[in-house]
Short mmCIF file of C-alpha atoms in Angstrom, two decimals:
data_model
loop_
_atom_site.label_atom_id
_atom_site.label_comp_id
_atom_site.label_asym_id
_atom_site.label_seq_id
_atom_site.Cartn_x
_atom_site.Cartn_y
_atom_site.Cartn_z
CA MET B 146 97.45 174.80 97.16
CA THR B 147 99.62 172.15 98.83
CA THR B 148 103.19 173.23 99.48
CA ILE B 149 105.78 170.76 98.21
CA PRO B 150 108.54 170.19 100.81
CA THR B 151 111.98 170.93 99.38
CA ILE B 152 115.63 171.01 100.40
CA GLU B 153 118.58 173.03 99.20
CA LEU B 154 121.05 170.94 97.25
CA GLY B 155 124.49 172.03 96.15
CA ILE B 156 127.35 174.01 97.59
CA PRO B 157 127.55 177.50 99.16
CA LYS B 158 126.79 180.26 96.63
CA ASN B 159 125.49 177.63 94.20
CA LYS B 160 122.42 175.95 95.61
CA VAL B 161 119.12 174.87 94.11
CA ARG B 162 115.86 173.83 95.73
CA VAL B 163 114.56 170.38 94.85
CA PRO B 164 111.57 168.35 96.11
CA ARG B 165 112.21 165.91 98.95
CA ILE B 166 110.57 163.13 96.97
CA GLY B 167 111.95 162.46 93.52
CA PHE B 168 111.47 159.80 90.89
CA GLY B 169 113.74 156.79 90.49
CA THR B 170 113.70 155.23 87.04
CA MET B 171 115.46 151.91 87.64
CA SER B 172 112.15 150.02 87.53
CA MET B 173 111.01 151.56 84.25
CA PRO B 174 112.82 148.96 82.16
CA ARG B 175 112.09 145.29 82.79
CA VAL B 176 113.30 145.00 86.36
CA TYR B 177 110.10 144.29 88.29
CA GLY B 178 108.27 142.65 85.40
CA ALA B 179 106.80 143.86 82.12
CA VAL B 180 106.59 147.57 81.37
CA ASP B 181 105.25 149.61 78.47
CA ASP B 182 107.25 152.61 77.23
CA LYS B 183 104.14 154.60 76.30
CA GLU B 184 102.75 154.17 79.80
CA SER B 185 106.12 155.11 81.26
CA ILE B 186 106.10 158.36 79.29
CA LYS B 187 102.64 159.15 80.68
CA VAL B 188 103.93 158.55 84.20
CA LEU B 189 106.96 160.78 83.60
CA ASN B 190 104.84 163.64 82.29
CA HIS B 191 102.46 163.29 85.21
CA ALA B 192 105.42 163.40 87.60
CA ILE B 193 106.32 166.85 86.28
CA ASP B 194 102.69 167.94 86.46
CA ILE B 195 102.47 167.20 90.20
CA GLY B 196 105.91 168.64 91.02
CA CYS B 197 107.93 165.42 91.23
CA THR B 198 110.78 166.87 89.21
CA PHE B 199 113.94 165.37 90.76
CA TRP B 200 114.64 162.53 88.33
CA ASP B 201 117.25 159.87 88.80
CA THR B 202 118.58 157.49 86.17
CA ALA B 203 121.86 155.86 85.11
CA ASN B 204 123.59 155.00 81.87
CA MET B 205 123.45 151.30 82.76
CA TYR B 206 119.69 151.12 83.37
CA ALA B 207 118.30 148.86 80.66
CA LEU B 208 121.72 149.29 79.03
CA GLY B 209 120.94 152.86 78.01
CA HIS B 210 117.28 152.41 77.09
CA THR B 211 116.04 154.25 80.18
CA GLU B 212 117.98 157.39 79.29
CA LYS B 213 116.51 157.21 75.78
CA LEU B 214 113.05 156.81 77.28
CA LEU B 215 113.45 159.98 79.34
CA SER B 216 114.48 161.90 76.23
CA HIS B 217 110.90 161.67 74.90
CA VAL B 218 109.77 163.88 77.78
CA LEU B 219 112.89 165.99 78.20
CA LYS B 220 112.82 167.22 74.61
CA GLU B 221 109.77 169.32 75.51
CA ARG B 222 110.20 169.78 79.28
CA ARG B 223 113.93 169.85 80.05
CA ASN B 224 113.74 173.09 82.04
CA GLU B 225 111.16 171.58 84.40
CA VAL B 226 113.34 168.69 85.56
CA PHE B 227 116.38 168.39 87.84
CA LEU B 228 118.13 165.57 85.99
CA CYS B 229 120.54 163.11 87.57
CA THR B 230 122.41 160.27 85.92
CA LYS B 231 125.44 158.11 86.66
CA PHE B 232 128.46 156.43 85.13
CA GLY B 233 131.18 154.05 86.27
CA VAL B 234 129.70 150.60 85.66
CA VAL B 235 130.97 148.66 82.66
CA THR B 236 128.42 146.45 80.93
CA ARG B 237 128.61 144.02 78.06
CA LYS B 238 126.32 144.06 75.04
CA PRO B 239 123.52 141.47 74.91
CA GLU B 240 124.09 138.43 72.76
CA PRO B 241 121.87 138.14 69.66
CA GLY B 242 118.36 137.35 70.87
CA GLU B 243 119.29 137.75 74.55
CA ALA B 244 116.58 139.50 76.58
CA VAL B 245 117.54 142.46 78.77
CA SER B 246 115.75 141.64 82.02
CA HIS B 247 117.96 143.26 84.65
CA HIS B 248 121.05 145.34 83.96
CA THR B 249 123.05 143.65 86.72
CA ASP B 250 123.17 140.54 84.55
CA PHE B 251 125.40 142.47 82.13
CA ILE B 252 127.91 144.06 84.52
CA THR B 253 131.53 143.20 83.77
CA GLY B 254 133.34 145.67 86.02
CA PHE B 255 133.81 149.27 87.15
CA ASN B 256 135.72 152.09 85.48
CA GLY B 257 136.39 155.54 86.91
CA LYS B 258 139.12 156.54 84.51
CA PRO B 259 138.81 160.05 83.01
CA SER B 260 138.78 158.71 79.44
CA TYR B 261 135.89 156.36 80.24
CA MET B 262 134.01 159.16 81.98
CA ARG B 263 134.34 161.31 78.87
CA LYS B 264 132.91 158.51 76.77
CA CYS B 265 130.01 157.99 79.18
CA ILE B 266 129.00 161.64 79.54
CA LYS B 267 128.98 162.05 75.76
CA GLU B 268 126.75 159.01 75.33
CA SER B 269 124.40 160.00 78.16
CA LEU B 270 123.93 163.52 76.83
CA GLU B 271 123.14 162.08 73.40
CA ARG B 272 120.69 159.46 74.71
CA LEU B 273 118.93 161.95 76.97
CA GLY B 274 118.85 164.57 74.23
CA VAL B 275 120.15 167.32 76.53
CA ASP B 276 123.22 169.52 76.70
CA TYR B 277 123.80 169.33 80.45
CA ILE B 278 123.20 167.09 83.48
CA ASP B 279 122.19 168.69 86.77
CA LEU B 280 123.76 166.05 89.04
CA TYR B 281 126.31 163.55 87.76
CA TYR B 282 127.26 160.59 89.95
CA LEU B 283 130.08 158.11 90.03
CA HIS B 284 127.89 155.01 90.29
CA PHE B 285 130.44 152.71 91.93
CA SER B 286 134.07 153.32 92.79
CA ASP B 287 136.74 151.85 90.54
CA PRO B 288 139.25 149.91 92.69
CA ASP B 289 141.96 150.56 90.09
CA THR B 290 141.49 154.34 89.86
CA PRO B 291 141.99 156.71 92.83
CA ILE B 292 138.71 158.46 93.52
CA GLU B 293 140.54 161.79 93.56
CA GLU B 294 141.50 161.23 89.92
CA THR B 295 137.92 160.45 88.93
CA ILE B 296 136.47 163.43 90.78
CA ALA B 297 139.08 165.81 89.35
CA ALA B 298 138.05 164.71 85.86
CA MET B 299 134.36 165.08 86.70
CA ALA B 300 135.08 168.59 88.00
CA GLU B 301 136.23 169.51 84.50
CA LEU B 302 132.69 168.79 83.31
CA VAL B 303 131.41 171.36 85.81
CA LYS B 304 133.80 173.96 84.41
CA GLU B 305 132.60 173.12 80.89
CA GLY B 306 128.93 173.48 81.85
CA LYS B 307 128.08 169.89 80.95
CA VAL B 308 127.38 169.08 84.61
CA HIS B 309 126.20 171.36 87.42
CA TYR B 310 126.83 169.23 90.53
CA LEU B 311 128.80 166.09 91.40
CA GLY B 312 127.66 163.10 93.43
CA LEU B 313 128.76 159.68 94.60
CA SER B 314 126.68 156.53 94.72
CA ASN B 315 127.32 153.42 96.80
CA CYS B 316 130.45 154.87 98.37
CA SER B 317 132.19 154.42 101.72
CA ALA B 318 132.62 157.23 104.24
CA ASP B 319 136.34 157.36 103.46
CA GLU B 320 135.72 157.64 99.72
CA LEU B 321 133.21 160.41 100.36
CA ARG B 322 135.63 162.44 102.46
CA ARG B 323 138.44 162.03 99.94
CA ALA B 324 136.19 162.95 97.02
CA HIS B 325 134.81 166.00 98.82
CA LYS B 326 138.34 167.32 99.32
CA ALA B 327 138.96 167.04 95.57
CA HIS B 328 135.70 168.82 94.65
CA PRO B 329 132.53 169.59 96.63
CA ILE B 330 130.12 166.66 96.55
CA ALA B 331 126.47 167.73 96.48
CA ALA B 332 124.81 164.38 97.13
CA VAL B 333 125.42 160.76 98.03
CA GLN B 334 123.04 158.15 96.69
CA VAL B 335 122.67 155.00 98.75
CA GLU B 336 120.06 152.41 99.58
CA TYR B 337 118.20 153.59 102.67
CA SER B 338 114.85 152.53 104.04
CA ALA B 339 113.22 150.98 107.08
CA TRP B 340 114.31 147.73 105.40
CA CYS B 341 117.96 148.76 104.99
CA THR B 342 119.64 151.11 107.47
CA ASP B 343 123.30 150.30 106.74
CA ILE B 344 124.04 153.99 106.09
CA GLU B 345 123.38 154.69 109.78
CA THR B 346 126.17 152.40 110.99
CA ASN B 347 128.85 152.51 108.27
CA GLY B 348 129.79 156.16 108.73
CA VAL B 349 128.26 157.49 105.51
CA LEU B 350 125.31 159.28 107.12
CA ASP B 351 127.60 160.76 109.77
CA ALA B 352 129.94 162.05 107.05
CA CYS B 353 127.02 163.58 105.13
CA ARG B 354 125.80 165.38 108.25
CA GLU B 355 129.29 166.68 109.01
CA LEU B 356 129.99 167.87 105.46
CA GLY B 357 126.48 169.16 104.69
CA ILE B 358 125.93 166.69 101.87
CA ALA B 359 122.47 165.56 100.79
CA VAL B 360 121.48 161.90 100.92
CA VAL B 361 119.48 160.55 97.99
CA ALA B 362 117.80 157.37 99.19
CA TYR B 363 117.17 154.76 96.54
CA SER B 364 114.82 151.83 97.11
CA PRO B 365 113.05 153.72 99.95
CA LEU B 366 110.29 151.11 99.77
CA GLY B 367 112.66 148.17 100.05
CA HIS B 368 112.16 147.13 96.41
CA GLY B 369 108.42 147.02 97.14
CA LEU B 370 108.64 144.97 100.32
CA LEU B 371 107.46 147.88 102.48
CA ILE B 372 104.24 148.45 100.55
CA GLY B 373 102.99 145.13 101.89
CA LYS B 374 101.94 143.59 98.60
CA VAL B 375 104.72 141.02 98.24
CA ARG B 376 103.69 138.38 100.75
CA SER B 377 105.04 135.37 98.93
CA HIS B 378 107.74 134.49 96.44
CA ASP B 379 105.04 133.17 94.11
CA SER B 380 103.39 136.61 93.89
CA LEU B 381 106.33 137.83 91.78
CA SER B 382 106.15 137.36 88.02
CA GLU B 383 108.66 135.05 86.38
CA ASP B 384 110.55 137.99 84.82
CA ASP B 385 110.68 139.97 88.08
CA TRP B 386 114.29 140.54 89.20
CA ARG B 387 113.25 140.30 92.84
CA ARG B 388 112.83 136.54 92.52
CA THR B 389 116.64 136.37 92.73
CA HIS B 390 116.96 138.83 95.62
CA PRO B 391 117.88 137.19 98.98
CA ARG B 392 115.08 138.94 100.87
CA PHE B 393 112.44 137.80 98.41
CA LYS B 394 113.41 134.14 98.33
CA GLN B 395 110.72 131.58 99.02
CA GLU B 396 111.43 131.29 102.73
CA ASN B 397 111.97 134.97 103.55
CA PRO B 398 108.71 136.85 102.82
CA ASP B 399 107.01 134.78 105.51
CA ASN B 400 109.80 135.55 107.97
CA ASN B 401 109.50 139.27 107.22
CA ASP B 402 105.71 139.36 107.45
CA LYS B 403 105.55 140.44 111.11
CA PHE B 404 107.69 143.47 110.38
CA ILE B 405 105.52 144.53 107.45
CA SER B 406 102.31 143.94 109.41
CA ALA B 407 103.50 146.29 112.15
CA ILE B 408 104.13 149.02 109.58
CA GLU B 409 100.69 148.42 108.07
CA ASN B 410 99.05 148.78 111.47
CA MET B 411 100.69 152.15 112.09
CA ALA B 412 99.85 153.32 108.57
CA ASN B 413 96.20 152.56 109.28
CA LYS B 414 96.39 154.90 112.28
CA TYR B 415 97.28 157.74 109.91
CA ASN B 416 94.83 156.55 107.26
CA ARG B 417 97.77 156.11 104.91
CA LYS B 418 99.36 153.34 102.88
CA PRO B 419 102.29 151.37 104.35
CA GLY B 420 104.62 152.69 101.68
CA GLN B 421 103.68 156.27 102.50
CA LEU B 422 104.46 155.67 106.16
CA ALA B 423 107.82 154.14 105.24
CA ILE B 424 108.76 157.18 103.15
CA ALA B 425 107.56 159.61 105.84
CA TRP B 426 109.72 157.80 108.40
CA LEU B 427 112.72 158.01 106.08
CA LEU B 428 112.34 161.75 105.48
CA ALA B 429 112.33 162.27 109.25
CA GLN B 430 115.76 160.67 109.65
CA TYR B 431 117.75 163.47 108.01
CA ASP B 432 116.59 166.95 107.03
CA ASN B 433 118.83 166.92 103.97
CA LEU B 434 117.41 163.74 102.42
CA ILE B 435 115.61 163.06 99.16
CA ALA B 436 113.75 159.79 98.61
CA ILE B 437 113.50 158.49 95.04
CA PRO B 438 110.86 155.75 94.87
CA GLY B 439 110.12 154.42 91.42
CA THR B 440 106.92 153.16 89.90
CA LYS B 441 105.32 152.30 86.58
CA GLN B 442 101.84 153.54 87.55
CA ILE B 443 100.41 157.02 88.09
CA LYS B 444 98.42 155.80 91.10
CA TYR B 445 101.56 154.83 93.01
CA LEU B 446 103.44 157.91 91.82
CA GLU B 447 100.79 160.09 93.46
CA GLU B 448 100.78 157.97 96.63
CA ASN B 449 104.55 158.16 96.95
CA PHE B 450 104.72 161.89 96.33
CA ALA B 451 101.98 162.59 98.88
CA ALA B 452 104.10 160.96 101.59
CA SER B 453 106.06 164.19 101.98
CA GLN B 454 102.93 165.73 103.54
CA ILE B 455 102.85 163.21 106.40
CA LYS B 456 104.30 164.25 109.75
CA LEU B 457 104.71 161.38 112.17
CA SER B 458 104.47 162.04 115.88
CA ASP B 459 107.62 161.72 117.98
CA GLU B 460 106.00 158.78 119.75
CA ASP B 461 105.39 156.93 116.50
CA LEU B 462 108.86 157.74 115.19
CA ASN B 463 110.28 156.20 118.35
CA LYS B 464 108.02 153.15 117.99
CA LEU B 465 109.15 152.67 114.41
CA ARG B 466 112.78 153.04 115.39
CA LEU B 467 112.41 150.35 118.05
CA LEU B 468 110.63 148.12 115.53
CA ILE B 469 113.32 148.61 112.89
CA ASP B 470 116.21 148.13 115.29
CA SER B 471 114.73 144.94 116.72
CA ALA B 472 113.43 143.47 113.47
CA ASN B 473 115.08 140.29 112.29
CA ILE B 474 114.82 141.00 108.57
CA GLN B 475 115.72 137.82 106.74
CA GLY B 476 118.02 137.75 103.72
CA ASN B 477 120.98 139.92 102.76
CA ARG B 478 120.45 143.40 101.29
CA THR B 479 121.73 142.33 97.85
#
């Protein structure tokens, strides 16, 4: 039987082992095109079956629909899943007849106030159909609320048993250090991939190493760019959010093609898919890292999860590092 690579997440005297590859649910609503809830539920159940049990969601994904979607599986299999969700983003309600394509279209601000957190945790628990969250993140910092105040309020949820661990998402190194002083932070979620290495230069990865905090890498496949299937802007469906992303604009896929081709060539050497190679490279960057690729298909779920079994040679890791550092990726990250 294949051993699933894991890491210890948490704080001293209160740690839990979780798989190094989890499941990100941002793409389950209509973010990268059409999706069927029944198919999504099949994918979620299969994820548990193969051991992909570190699940990440947020109250803002599909304006709450994604949390409700997960509840269909959690009602029978809650004890098999390490469940993570987030709060802190304020969204407006859709206008009558307005389609919910991507949740970012509905963002109106950020709120880290204790009263808002209380409202959000209550709603998330109800939508998910559970009585506790394993890892609860502040999604984005609120510029009008000191992060110490937010974290102190979140720590009360730990005392009450509604939350087991606290995390930050999209934070700065300074915010992380300040938050960690207020209450131990178990994980930081940030975009990290061969396509986006900002965490390596902005101090966040250094702070995580120093403080012993796990990194949860979202978009480890560069929103699909690193799997090599998006070679032109026209290959994206009309309702695909990536059509508005700077790196997927008409002129940029062609500019990025050389970078992707180099990854494909190395993946062929290992008889693996480009996306698997990209995830394997990412896992090698920090021992305390979890990648959370998302997908709407069982085929890609299995491919992504199998990437944890790939061990790249030191020579190839160095080659990839040189490639990434020298690549002229076109378009801003967001």
